[in-house]
mmCIF file of C-alpha atoms in Angstrom:
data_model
loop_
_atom_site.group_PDB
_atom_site.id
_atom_site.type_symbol
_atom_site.label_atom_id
_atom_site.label_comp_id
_atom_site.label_asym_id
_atom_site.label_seq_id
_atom_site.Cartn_x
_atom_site.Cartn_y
_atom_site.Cartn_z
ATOM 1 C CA UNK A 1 0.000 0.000 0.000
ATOM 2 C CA UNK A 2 1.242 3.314 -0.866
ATOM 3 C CA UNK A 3 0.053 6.810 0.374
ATOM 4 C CA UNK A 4 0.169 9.757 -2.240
ATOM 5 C CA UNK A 5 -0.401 13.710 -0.355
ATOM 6 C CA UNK A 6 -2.044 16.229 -3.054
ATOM 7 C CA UNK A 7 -1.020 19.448 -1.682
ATOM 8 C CA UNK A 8 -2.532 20.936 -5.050
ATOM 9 C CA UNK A 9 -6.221 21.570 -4.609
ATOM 10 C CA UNK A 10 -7.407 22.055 -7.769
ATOM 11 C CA UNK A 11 -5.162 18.660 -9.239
ATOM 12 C CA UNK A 12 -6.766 16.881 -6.215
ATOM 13 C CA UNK A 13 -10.295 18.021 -7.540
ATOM 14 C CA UNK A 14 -9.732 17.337 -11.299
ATOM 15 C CA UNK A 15 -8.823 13.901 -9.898
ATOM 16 C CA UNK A 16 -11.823 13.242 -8.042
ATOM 17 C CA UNK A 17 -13.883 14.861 -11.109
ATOM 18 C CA UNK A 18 -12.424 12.572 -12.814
ATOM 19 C CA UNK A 19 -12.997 9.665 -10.928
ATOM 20 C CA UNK A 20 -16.979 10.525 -10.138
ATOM 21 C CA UNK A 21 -17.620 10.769 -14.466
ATOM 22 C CA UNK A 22 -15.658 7.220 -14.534
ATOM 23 C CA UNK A 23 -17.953 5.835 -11.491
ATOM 24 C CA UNK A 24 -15.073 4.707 -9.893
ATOM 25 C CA UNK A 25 -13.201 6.056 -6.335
ATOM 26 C CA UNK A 26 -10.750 8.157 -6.484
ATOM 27 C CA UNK A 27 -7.942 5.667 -5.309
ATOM 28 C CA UNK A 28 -9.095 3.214 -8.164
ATOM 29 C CA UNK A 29 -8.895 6.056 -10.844
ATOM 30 C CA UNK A 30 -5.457 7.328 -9.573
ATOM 31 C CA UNK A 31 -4.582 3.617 -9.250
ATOM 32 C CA UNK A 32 -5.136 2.342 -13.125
ATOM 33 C CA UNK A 33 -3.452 5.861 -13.795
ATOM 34 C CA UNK A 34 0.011 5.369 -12.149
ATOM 35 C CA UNK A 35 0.071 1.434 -13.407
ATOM 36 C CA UNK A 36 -0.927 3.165 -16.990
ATOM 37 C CA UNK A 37 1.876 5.171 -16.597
ATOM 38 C CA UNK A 38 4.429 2.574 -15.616
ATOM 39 C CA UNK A 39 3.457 -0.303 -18.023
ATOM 40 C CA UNK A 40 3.795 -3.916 -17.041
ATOM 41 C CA UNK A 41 7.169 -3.297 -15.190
ATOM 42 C CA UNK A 42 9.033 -5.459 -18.102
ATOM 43 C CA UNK A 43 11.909 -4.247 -19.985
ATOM 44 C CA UNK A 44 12.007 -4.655 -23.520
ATOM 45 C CA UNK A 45 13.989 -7.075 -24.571
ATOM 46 C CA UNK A 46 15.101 -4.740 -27.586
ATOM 47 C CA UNK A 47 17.388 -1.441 -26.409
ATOM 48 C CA UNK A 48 16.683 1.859 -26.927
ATOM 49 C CA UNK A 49 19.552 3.202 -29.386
ATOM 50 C CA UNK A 50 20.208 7.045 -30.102
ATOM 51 C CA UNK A 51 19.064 7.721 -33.406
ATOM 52 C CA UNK A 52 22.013 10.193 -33.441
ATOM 53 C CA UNK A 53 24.742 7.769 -32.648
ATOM 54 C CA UNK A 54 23.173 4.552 -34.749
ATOM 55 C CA UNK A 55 20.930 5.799 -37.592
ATOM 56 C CA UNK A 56 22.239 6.770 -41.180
ATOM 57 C CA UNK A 57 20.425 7.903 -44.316
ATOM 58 C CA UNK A 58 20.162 5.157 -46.652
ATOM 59 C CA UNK A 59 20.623 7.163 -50.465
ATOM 60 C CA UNK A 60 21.600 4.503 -53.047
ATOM 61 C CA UNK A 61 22.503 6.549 -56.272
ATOM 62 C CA UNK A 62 19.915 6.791 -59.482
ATOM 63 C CA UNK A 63 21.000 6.023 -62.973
ATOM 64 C CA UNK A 64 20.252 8.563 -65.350
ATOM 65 C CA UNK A 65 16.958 7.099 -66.427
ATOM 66 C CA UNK A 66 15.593 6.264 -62.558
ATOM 67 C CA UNK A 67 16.612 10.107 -62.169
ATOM 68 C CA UNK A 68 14.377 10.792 -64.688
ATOM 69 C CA UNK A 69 11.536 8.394 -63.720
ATOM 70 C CA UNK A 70 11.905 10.023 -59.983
ATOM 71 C CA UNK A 71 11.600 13.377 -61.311
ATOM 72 C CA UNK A 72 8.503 12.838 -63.930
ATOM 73 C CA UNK A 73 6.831 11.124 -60.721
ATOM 74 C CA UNK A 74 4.559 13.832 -58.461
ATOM 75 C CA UNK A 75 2.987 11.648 -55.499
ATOM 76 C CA UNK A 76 -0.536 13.107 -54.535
ATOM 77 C CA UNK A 77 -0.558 15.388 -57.410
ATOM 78 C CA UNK A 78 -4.375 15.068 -58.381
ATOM 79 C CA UNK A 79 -4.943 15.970 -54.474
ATOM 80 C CA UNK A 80 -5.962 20.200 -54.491
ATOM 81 C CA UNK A 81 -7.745 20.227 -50.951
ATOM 82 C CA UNK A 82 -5.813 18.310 -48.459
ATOM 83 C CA UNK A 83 -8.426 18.509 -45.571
ATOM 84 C CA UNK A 84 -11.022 17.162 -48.199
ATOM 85 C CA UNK A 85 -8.748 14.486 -49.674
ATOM 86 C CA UNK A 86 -8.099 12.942 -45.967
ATOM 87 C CA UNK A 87 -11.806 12.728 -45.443
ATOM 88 C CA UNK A 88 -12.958 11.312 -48.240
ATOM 89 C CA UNK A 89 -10.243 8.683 -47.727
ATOM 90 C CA UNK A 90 -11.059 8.552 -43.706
ATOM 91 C CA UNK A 91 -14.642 7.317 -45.094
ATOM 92 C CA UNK A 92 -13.477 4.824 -47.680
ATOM 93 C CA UNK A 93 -11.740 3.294 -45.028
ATOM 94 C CA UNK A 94 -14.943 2.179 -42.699
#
């Protein structure tokens, strides 16, 4: 058992606002948030690398004709309203 102090009054009553629209008590809500937080407690078995230190940009070079292929080729060029486009495909989708 562990005992938490809130010495913030309006955190403590966003918590327990919280907690009364989810139907459950406030040390259940701030329960399933701290284990939310902290996972399952396992470390991955894969480690973390820095990006920085271990990435590189893969950039094979084109022959002359994949050149030109690559620069005839505009990707979403019959798109002229993104918002609309990402609808539409939003509702092809369901």
């Amino acid at each position: 058992m562990l005992t938490i102090q809130i010495n913030d009054a309006l955190l403590e009553q966003r918590i327990l606002a919280k907690a009364l629209r989810k139907g459950i008590s406030a040390q259940e809500f701030v329960s399933k948030l701290v284990a939310e937080t902290l996972g399952n407690g396992e470390e991955s078995a894969f480690p973390q690398l820095d990006p920085k230190k271990h990435g590189k940009v893969i950039q094979h070079a084109l022959t002359e004709e994949e050149q030109h292929l690559a620069d005839a080729i505009m990707p979403f060029s019959q798109v002229t309203d993104p918002a609309i486009y990402t609808h539409d495909l939003r509702r092809k989708l369901r």
